Coordinates of C-alpha atoms in Angstrom, one line a residue:
Chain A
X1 CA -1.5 -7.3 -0.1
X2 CA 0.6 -4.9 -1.8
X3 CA 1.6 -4.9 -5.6
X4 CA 4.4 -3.7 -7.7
X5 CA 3.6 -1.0 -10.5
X6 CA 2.6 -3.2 -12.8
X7 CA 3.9 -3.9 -15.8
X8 CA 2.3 -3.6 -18.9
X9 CA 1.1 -6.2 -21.9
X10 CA 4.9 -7.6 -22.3
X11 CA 4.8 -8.7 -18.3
X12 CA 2.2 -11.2 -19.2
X13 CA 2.9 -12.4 -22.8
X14 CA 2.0 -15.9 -23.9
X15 CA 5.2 -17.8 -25.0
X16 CA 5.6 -17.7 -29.0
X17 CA 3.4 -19.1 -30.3
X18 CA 1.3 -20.5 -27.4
X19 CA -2.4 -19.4 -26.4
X20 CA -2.7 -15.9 -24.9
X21 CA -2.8 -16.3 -20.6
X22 CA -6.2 -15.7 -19.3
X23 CA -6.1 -13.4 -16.4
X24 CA -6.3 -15.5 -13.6
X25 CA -9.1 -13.5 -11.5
X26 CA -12.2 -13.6 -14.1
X27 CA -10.3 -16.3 -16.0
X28 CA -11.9 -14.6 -19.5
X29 CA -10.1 -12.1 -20.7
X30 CA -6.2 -12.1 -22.2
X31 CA -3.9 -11.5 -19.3
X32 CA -2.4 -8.0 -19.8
X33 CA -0.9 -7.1 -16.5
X34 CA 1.2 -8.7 -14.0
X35 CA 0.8 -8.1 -10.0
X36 CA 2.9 -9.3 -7.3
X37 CA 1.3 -10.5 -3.7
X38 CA 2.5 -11.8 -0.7
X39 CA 0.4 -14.9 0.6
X40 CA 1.0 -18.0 1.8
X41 CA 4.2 -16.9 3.0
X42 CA 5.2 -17.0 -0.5
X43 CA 5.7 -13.8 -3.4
X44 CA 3.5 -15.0 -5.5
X45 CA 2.7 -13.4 -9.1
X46 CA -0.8 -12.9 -10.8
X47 CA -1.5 -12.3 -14.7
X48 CA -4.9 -9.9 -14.9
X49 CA -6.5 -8.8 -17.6
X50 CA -6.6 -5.0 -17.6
X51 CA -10.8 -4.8 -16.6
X52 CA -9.6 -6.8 -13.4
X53 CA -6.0 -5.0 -13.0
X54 CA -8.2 -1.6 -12.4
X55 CA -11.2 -2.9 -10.6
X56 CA -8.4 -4.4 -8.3
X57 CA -6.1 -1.5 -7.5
X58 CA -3.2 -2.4 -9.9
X59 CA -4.0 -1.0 -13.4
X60 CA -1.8 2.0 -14.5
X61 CA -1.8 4.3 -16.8
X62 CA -1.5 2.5 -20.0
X63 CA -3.7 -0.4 -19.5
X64 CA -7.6 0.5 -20.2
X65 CA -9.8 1.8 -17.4
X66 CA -11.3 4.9 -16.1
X67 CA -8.6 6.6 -18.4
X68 CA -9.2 4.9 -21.6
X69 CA -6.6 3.2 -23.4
X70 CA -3.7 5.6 -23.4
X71 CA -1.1 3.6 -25.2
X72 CA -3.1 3.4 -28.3
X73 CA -3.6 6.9 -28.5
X74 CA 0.5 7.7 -27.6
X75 CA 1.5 5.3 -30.3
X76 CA -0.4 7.4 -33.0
X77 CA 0.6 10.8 -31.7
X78 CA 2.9 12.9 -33.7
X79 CA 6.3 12.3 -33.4
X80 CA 5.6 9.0 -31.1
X81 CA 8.3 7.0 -33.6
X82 CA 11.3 9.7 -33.7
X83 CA 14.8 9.0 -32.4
X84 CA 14.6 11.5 -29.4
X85 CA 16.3 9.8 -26.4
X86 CA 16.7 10.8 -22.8
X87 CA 19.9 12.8 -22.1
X88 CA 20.1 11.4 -18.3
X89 CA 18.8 7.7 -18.9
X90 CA 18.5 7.1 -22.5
X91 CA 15.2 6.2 -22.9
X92 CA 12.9 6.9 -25.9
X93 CA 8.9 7.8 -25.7
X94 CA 8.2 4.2 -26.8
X95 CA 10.1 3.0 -24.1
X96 CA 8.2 4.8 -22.0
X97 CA 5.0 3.8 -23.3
X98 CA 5.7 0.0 -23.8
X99 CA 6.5 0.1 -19.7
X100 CA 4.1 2.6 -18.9
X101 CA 7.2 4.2 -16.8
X102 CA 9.7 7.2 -16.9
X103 CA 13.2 6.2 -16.8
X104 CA 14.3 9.2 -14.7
X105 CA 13.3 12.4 -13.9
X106 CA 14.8 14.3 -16.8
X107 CA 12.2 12.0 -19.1
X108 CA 9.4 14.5 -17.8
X109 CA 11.0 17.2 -19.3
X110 CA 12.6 15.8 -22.9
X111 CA 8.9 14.7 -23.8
X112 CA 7.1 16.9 -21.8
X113 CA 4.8 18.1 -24.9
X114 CA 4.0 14.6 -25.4
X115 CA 3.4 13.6 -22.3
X116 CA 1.2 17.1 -20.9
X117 CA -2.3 16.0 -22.4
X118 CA -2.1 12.4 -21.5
X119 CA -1.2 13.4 -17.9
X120 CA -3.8 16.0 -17.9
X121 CA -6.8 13.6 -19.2
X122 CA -5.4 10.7 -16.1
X123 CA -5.6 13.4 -13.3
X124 CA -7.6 15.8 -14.7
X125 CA -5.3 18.4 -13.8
X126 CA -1.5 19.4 -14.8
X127 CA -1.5 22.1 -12.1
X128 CA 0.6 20.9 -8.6
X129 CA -1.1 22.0 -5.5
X130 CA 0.8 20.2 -2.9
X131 CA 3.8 20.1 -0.8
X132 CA 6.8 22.6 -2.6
X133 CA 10.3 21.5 -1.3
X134 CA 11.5 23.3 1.2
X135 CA 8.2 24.5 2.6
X136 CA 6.7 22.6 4.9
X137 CA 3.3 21.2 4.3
X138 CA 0.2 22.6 4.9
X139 CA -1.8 21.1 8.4
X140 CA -4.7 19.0 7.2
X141 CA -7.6 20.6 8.7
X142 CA -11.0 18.6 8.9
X143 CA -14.2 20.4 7.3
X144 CA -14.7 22.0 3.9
X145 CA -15.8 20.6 0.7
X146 CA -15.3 17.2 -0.8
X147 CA -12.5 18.2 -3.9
X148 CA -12.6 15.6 -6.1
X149 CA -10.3 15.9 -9.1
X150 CA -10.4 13.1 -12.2
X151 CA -11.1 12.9 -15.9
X152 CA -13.4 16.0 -16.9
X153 CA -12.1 18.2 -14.3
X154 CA -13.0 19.5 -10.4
X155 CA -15.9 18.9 -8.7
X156 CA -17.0 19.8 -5.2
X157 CA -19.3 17.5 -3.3
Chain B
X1 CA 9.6 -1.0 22.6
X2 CA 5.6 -1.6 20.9
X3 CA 5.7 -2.3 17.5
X4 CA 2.8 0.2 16.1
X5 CA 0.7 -2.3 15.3
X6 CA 0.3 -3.6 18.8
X7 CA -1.0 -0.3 20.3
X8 CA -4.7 0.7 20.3
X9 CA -5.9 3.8 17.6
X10 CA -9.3 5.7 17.3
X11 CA -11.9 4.0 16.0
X12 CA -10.5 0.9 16.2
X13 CA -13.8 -1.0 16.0
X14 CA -13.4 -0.3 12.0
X15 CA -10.3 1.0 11.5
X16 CA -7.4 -0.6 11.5
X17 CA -5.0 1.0 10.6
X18 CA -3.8 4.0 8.4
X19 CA -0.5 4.7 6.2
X20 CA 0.6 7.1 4.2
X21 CA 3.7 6.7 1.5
X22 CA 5.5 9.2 -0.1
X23 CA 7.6 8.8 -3.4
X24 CA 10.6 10.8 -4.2
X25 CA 14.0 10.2 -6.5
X26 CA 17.0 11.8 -6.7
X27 CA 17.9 14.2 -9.5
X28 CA 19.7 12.7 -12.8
X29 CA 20.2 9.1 -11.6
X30 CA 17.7 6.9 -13.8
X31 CA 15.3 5.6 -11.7
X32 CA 15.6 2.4 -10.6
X33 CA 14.4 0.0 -13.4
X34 CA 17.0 1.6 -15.5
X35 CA 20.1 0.6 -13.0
X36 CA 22.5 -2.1 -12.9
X37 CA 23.1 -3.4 -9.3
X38 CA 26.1 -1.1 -8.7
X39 CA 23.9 1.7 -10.1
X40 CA 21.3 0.8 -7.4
X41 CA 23.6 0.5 -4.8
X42 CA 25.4 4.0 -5.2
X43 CA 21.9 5.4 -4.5
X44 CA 21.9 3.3 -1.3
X45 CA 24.2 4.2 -0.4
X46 CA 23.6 7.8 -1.4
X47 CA 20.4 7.8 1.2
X48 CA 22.1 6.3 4.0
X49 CA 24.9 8.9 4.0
X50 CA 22.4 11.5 4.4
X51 CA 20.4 9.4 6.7
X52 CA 23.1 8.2 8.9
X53 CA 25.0 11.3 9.0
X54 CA 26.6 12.7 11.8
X55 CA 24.7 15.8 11.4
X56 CA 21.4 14.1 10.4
X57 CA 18.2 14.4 12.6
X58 CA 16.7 10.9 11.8
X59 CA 19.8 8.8 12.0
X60 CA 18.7 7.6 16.0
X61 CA 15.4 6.6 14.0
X62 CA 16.2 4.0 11.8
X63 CA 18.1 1.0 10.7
X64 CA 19.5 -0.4 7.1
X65 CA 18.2 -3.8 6.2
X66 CA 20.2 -5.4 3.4
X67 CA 16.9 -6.6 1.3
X68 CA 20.8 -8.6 -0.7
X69 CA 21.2 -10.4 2.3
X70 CA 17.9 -12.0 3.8
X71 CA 17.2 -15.2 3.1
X72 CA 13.3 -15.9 1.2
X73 CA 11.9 -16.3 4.1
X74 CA 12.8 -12.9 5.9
X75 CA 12.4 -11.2 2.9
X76 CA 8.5 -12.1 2.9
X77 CA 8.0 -11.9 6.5
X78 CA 9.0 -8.0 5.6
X79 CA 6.1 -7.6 3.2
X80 CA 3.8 -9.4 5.7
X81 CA 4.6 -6.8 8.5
X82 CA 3.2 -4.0 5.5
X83 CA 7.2 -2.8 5.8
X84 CA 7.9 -3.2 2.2
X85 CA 5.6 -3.9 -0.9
X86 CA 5.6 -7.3 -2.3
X87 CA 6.8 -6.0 -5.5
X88 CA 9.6 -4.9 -3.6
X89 CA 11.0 -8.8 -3.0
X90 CA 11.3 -9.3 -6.8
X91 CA 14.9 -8.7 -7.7
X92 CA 16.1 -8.0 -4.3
X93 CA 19.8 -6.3 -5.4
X94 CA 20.4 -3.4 -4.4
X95 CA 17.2 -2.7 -2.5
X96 CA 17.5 -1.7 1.0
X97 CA 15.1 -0.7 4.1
X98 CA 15.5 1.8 6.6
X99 CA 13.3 0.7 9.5
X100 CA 12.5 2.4 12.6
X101 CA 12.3 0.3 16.5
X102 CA 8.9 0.5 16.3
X103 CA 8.3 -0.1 12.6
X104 CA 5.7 2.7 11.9
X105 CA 8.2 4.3 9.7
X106 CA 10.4 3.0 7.1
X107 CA 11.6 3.7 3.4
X108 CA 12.3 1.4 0.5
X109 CA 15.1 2.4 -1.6
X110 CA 15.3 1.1 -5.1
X111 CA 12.0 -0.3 -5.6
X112 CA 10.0 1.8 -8.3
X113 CA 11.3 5.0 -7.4
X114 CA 14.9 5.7 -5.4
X115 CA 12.8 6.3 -2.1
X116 CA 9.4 5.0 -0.9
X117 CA 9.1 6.8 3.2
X118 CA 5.8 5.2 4.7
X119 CA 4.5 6.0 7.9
X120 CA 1.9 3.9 9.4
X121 CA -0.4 4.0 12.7
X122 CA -3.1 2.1 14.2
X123 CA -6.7 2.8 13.7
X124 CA -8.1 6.4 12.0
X125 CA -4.9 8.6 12.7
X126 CA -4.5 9.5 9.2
X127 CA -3.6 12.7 10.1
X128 CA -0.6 11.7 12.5
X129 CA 0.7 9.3 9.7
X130 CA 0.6 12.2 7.0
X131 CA 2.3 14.6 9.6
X132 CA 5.4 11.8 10.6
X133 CA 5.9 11.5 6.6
X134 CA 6.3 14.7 5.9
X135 CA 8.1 15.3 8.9
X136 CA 10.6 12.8 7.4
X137 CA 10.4 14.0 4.2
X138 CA 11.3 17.6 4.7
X139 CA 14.3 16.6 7.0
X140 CA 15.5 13.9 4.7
X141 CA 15.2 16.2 1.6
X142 CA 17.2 19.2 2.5
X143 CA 20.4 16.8 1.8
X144 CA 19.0 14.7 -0.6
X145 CA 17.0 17.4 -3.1
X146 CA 14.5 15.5 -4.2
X147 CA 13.4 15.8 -7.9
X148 CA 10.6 18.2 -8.4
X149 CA 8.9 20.1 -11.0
X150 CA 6.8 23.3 -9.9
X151 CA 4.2 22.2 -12.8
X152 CA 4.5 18.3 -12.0
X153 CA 5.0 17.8 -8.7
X154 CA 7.3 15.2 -7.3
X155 CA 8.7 13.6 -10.2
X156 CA 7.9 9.8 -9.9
X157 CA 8.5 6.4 -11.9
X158 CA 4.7 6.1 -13.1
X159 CA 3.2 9.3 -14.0
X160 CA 0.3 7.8 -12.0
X161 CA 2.0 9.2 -8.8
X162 CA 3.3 13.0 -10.4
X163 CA 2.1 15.7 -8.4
X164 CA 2.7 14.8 -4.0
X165 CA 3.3 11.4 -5.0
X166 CA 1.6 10.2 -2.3
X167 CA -0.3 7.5 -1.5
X168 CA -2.5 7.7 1.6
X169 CA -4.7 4.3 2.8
X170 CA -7.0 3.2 5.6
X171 CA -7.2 -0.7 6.2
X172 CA -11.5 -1.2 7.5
X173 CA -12.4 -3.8 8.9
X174 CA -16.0 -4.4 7.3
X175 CA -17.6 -7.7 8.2
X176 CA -21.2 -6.8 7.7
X177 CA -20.6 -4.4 4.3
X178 CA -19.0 -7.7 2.9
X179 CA -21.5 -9.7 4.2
X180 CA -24.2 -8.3 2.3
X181 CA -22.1 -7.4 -0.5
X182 CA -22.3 -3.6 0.0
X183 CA -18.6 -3.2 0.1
X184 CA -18.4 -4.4 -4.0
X185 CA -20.9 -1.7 -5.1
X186 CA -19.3 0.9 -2.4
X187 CA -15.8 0.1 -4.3
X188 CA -17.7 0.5 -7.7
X189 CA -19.0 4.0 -6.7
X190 CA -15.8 5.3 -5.5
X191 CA -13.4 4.6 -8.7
X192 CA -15.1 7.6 -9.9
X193 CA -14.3 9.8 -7.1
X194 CA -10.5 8.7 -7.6
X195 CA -10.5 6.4 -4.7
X196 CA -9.9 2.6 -4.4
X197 CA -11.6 0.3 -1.9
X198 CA -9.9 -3.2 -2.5
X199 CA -10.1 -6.7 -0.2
X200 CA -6.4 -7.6 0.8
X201 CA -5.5 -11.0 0.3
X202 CA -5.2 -13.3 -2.6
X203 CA -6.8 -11.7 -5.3
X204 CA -7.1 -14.6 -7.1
X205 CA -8.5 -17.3 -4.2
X206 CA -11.3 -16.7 -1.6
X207 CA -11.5 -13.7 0.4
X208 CA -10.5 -13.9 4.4
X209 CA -11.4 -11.3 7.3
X210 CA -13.3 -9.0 5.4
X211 CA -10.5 -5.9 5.7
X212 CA -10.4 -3.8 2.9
X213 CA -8.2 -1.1 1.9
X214 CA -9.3 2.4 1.1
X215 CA -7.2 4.5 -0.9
X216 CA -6.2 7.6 -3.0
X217 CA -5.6 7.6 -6.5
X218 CA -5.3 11.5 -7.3
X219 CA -2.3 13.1 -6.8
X220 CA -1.9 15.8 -8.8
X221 CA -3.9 18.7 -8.7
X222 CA -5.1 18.0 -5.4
X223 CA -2.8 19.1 -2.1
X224 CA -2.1 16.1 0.5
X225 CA -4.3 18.3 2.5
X226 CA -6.9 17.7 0.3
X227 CA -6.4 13.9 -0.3
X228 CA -6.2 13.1 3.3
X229 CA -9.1 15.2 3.8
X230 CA -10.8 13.4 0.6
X231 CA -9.8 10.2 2.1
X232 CA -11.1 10.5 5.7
X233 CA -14.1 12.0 5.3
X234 CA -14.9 8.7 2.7
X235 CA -13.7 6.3 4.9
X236 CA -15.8 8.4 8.5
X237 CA -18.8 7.5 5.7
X238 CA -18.1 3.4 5.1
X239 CA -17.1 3.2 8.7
X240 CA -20.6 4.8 9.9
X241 CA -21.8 2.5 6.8
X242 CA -20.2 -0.5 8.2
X243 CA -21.4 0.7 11.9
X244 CA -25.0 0.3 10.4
X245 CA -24.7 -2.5 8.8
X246 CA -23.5 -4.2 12.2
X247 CA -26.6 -3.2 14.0
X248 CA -29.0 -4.8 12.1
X249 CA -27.2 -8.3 11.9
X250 CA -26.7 -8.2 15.2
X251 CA -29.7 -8.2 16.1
X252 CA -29.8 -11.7 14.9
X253 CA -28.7 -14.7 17.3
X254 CA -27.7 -16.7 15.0
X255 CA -24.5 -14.2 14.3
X256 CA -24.0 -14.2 18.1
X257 CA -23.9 -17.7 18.1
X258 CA -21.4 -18.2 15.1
X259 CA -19.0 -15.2 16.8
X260 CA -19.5 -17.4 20.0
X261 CA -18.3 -20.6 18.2
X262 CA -15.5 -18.9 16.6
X263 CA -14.0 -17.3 19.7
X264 CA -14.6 -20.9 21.1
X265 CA -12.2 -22.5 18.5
X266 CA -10.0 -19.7 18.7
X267 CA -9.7 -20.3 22.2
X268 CA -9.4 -24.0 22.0
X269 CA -7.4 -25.2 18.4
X270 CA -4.7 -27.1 18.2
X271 CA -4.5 -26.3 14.2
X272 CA -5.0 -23.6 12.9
X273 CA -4.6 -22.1 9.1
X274 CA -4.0 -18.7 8.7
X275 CA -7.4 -18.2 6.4
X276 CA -8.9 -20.1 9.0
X277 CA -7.9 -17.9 11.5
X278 CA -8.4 -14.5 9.3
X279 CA -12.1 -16.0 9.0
X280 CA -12.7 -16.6 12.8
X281 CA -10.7 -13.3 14.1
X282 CA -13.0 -11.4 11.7
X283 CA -16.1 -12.5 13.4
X284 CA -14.3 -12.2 17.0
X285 CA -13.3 -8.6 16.2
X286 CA -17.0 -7.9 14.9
X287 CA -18.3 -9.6 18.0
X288 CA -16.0 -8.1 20.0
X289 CA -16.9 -4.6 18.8
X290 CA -20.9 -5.7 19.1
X291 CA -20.5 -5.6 22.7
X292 CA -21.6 -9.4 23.2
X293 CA -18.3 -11.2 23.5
X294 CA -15.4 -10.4 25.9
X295 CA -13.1 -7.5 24.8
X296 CA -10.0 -8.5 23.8
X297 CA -7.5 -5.4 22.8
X298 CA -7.5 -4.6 19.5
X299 CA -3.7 -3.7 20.1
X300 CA -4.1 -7.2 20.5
X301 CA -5.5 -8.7 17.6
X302 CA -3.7 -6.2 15.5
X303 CA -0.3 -8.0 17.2
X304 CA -1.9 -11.2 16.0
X305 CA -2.8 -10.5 12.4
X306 CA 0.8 -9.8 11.6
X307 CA 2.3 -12.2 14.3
X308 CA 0.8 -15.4 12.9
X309 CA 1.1 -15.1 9.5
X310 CA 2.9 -17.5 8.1
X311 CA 6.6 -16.5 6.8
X312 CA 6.6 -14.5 10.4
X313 CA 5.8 -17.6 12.2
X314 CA 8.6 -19.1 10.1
X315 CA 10.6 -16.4 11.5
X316 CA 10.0 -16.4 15.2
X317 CA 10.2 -20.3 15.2
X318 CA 13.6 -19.5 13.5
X319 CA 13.3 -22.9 11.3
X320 CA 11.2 -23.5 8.2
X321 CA 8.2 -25.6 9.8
X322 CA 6.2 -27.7 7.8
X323 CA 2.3 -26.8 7.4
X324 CA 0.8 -28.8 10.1
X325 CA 3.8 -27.6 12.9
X326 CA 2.9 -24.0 11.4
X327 CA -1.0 -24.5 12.4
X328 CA 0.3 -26.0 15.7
X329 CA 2.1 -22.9 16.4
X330 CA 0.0 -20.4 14.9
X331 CA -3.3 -22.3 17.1
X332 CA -0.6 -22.0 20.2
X333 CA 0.3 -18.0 20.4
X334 CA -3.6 -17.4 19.1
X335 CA -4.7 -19.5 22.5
X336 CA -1.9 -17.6 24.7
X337 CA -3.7 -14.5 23.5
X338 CA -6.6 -15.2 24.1
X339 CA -5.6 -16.6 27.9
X340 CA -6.1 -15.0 31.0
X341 CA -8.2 -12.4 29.2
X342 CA -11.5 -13.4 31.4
X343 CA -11.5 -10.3 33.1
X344 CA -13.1 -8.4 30.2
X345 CA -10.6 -6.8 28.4
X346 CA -7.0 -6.1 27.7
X347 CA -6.8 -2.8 29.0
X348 CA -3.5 -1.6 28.7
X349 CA -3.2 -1.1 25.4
X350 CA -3.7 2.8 24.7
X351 CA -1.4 4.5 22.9
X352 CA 1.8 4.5 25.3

């Protein structure tokens, strides 16, 4: 089973006027996030509420989890509503929050202020420490301690 | 040639299988969600000029599959074989796959991000998947520049994936963790540690064949030595976890006798539904492992878990069948399998 980034609340939207979906795993909660599977020999899509969507592998970073609900706190940071757009692809911060995407490289550095903290509080971290293009990586070597990085920072185990 | 999934890897009594997938995009082209189909296909074609140049190093590797031109059913008998993700099939223009003979390797263009290269093996080699990505990676790179910040990483689609952008997973095979309900609380506990342990199959109906993907979630901040690392030393604990967990059930007869009755019906259906067989393979496999039922490859079973399902059935019949001709066959190639396997074991099925 493999699913598609999912999208955010639009993805699974009621129709106007209609009852919210409920997600269709705990069949409680307002669907807020739509996955795709293959079973059945069929594509088949699923609308989860965002408690399910993590617990089940296909939350992202704008639907509430381990990371808290990031979207809220994007909408009400300064200058979330100004008319800065992408130079490459156009897009504007609330585009990229209301899909929870990038529209292109480029976006990482046009709101790179805006976006640093909320990366930083997802992974913990804003530092790279992997592969650098051009170098080849590092051989993974068995042994030493367990580096687990996530919200409030490095831990060894 | 084997397809990779027909060979035999280490630890094969839990592990199934490993994969790791890389994503990268191409400098100041919006990724792909922001293209129109001509817009996708100019980075198609894009990848396939450097990957299919005269000059290139991995052009004798792969082939293009037009994702455009499949019909439905090939299209989802793709996803089954773990070649593309199923979010992939939605809105096939302008998607393509470069798939190598043996299908360990391949890379989805245009899904998410421009490029998704995943390299798969069977069993625990983790390490020999991660190596063929990047080995990929760096050759397919140097004419195709991947975006990259020296702060961020590999510049992806969801910031989820900045940093190595990878994605590394082991698929376990954990019968007696999910028998006793030990794999839910292990999944719980992990979330924590930025790793995911998730049944595959239909979220939303009842669970078959108790395998379970383990997987990273951290990817920046940590190296892809570390996350592979991170990764298999979790997954060397559920596996000795699961190993446990198998010794004290079987102890019981009664589980001898129900892996006995299932290899019985697997040996001996005429229909057979592919949760049905997922269900009865599961307890084969465990038995199989126990020691108290005949081996049977695991290059084997592994060549049966992606044979029988149903769109590749579909496929290899080379009609649409209807449900009940679908069991027929499925039951069919499941009993040739299992045939002429008295002697104890399938054993020519290492790694060659």
């Amino acid at each position: 089973m493999t699913g598609r980034t999912p999208g955010t609340a639009a993805a699974a939207e009621a129709p106007e006027g209609g009852a919210p979906m409920l997600c269709q795993y705990c069949g409680k909660n307002p669907a807020s996030t739509q996955i795709s599977i293959v079973w059945g020999g069929k594509l088949t899509e699923y609308a989860l509420c965002s408690e399910c969507a993590q617990r089940l592998g296909y939350g992202n970073l704008f639907t509430a989890g381990p990371f808290g609900d990031l979207a809220g706190e994007f909408f009400d940071a300064p200058g979330g509503r100004d008319g800065v757009r992408c130079r490459c692809c156009g897009s504007s911060f609330r585009d990229i929050v209301r899909s929870g995407r990038a529209g292109c490289a480029e976006c990482y550095r046009t709101f790179y202020d805006r976006l640093l903290p909320v990366i930083r509080r997802m992974h913990g971290s804003v530092a790279h420490r992997g592969k650098i293009p051009g170098k080849s990586l590092p051989q993974v070597r068995m042994g030493g301690p367990l580096v687990v990085r996530g919200p409030g920072g490095e831990k060894k185990q | 040639m084997k397809k990779w999934y027909q060979k035999e890897g280490a630890e094969s009594e839990v592990a199934l299988s490993a994969c790791v997938r890389l994503a990268r995009n191409l400098r100041g082209i919006p990724f792909p969600a922001g293209l129109d189909d001509a817009g996708k296909r100019k980075v198609g074609d894009k990848i396939k000029d450097a990957v299919f140049d005269e000059n290139s190093a991995v052009s004798h590797i792969f082939r293009y599959v037009d994702l455009e031109s499949l019909r439905d059913g090939e299209a989802v008998a793709l996803a089954e074989r773990r070649l593309v993700k199923a979010g992939f099939l939605a809105g096939r223009n302008g998607r393509g796959l470069l798939v190598s003979e043996d299908e360990s390797a391949c890379v989805m263009i245009n899904g998410d991000d421009h490029f998704l290269l995943q390299a798969q093996t069977p069993g625990f080699s983790l390490e020999e998947a991660y190596a063929e990505a990047d080995r990929l990676d760096t050759i397919l790179d140097k004419s195709l520049h991947f975006a990259f910040d020296p702060e961020l990483g590999y510049l992806t689609c969801s910031p989820a994936l900045l940093g190595t952008g990878m994605v590394a997973s082991v698929d376990l095979h954990l019968p007696a963790l999910a028998d006793s309900g030990e794999a839910a609380r292990i999944a719980a506990n992990l979330l924590p540690l930025g790793m995911l342990l998730r049944g595959v199959g239909n979220p939303a109906g009842r669970p078959h064949g108790s395998i379970f993907r383990l997987s990273n979630r951290m990817t920046l901040g940590l190296s892809e030595r570390e996350a592979v690392t991170n990764l298999k030393r979790i997954a060397g604990q559920i596996i000795a976890q699961e190993r446990a967990a198998r010794n004290r059930l079987i102890q019981g007869i009664a589980v001898q006798d129900t892996a006995g009755r299932s290899l019985g019906i697997l040996k001996t259906a005429r229909l057979l539904g592919f949760g049905e067989f997922l269900d009865l393979i599961s307890v084969v496999r465990f038995g199989m492992a126990a020691g108290f039922l005949p081996k049977t490859g695991y290059g084997t079973i592994g060549d049966l878990l992606m044979r029988v399902q149903p769109a590749n059935l579909n496929l290899e019949a080379g009609r649409r069948l209807t449900e009940d001709e679908e069991k027929a066959i499925r039951a069919d190639v499941v009993r040739e399998a299992f045939a002429g396997r008295k002697d104890g074991g399938a054993g020519n099925e290492g790694n060659g």
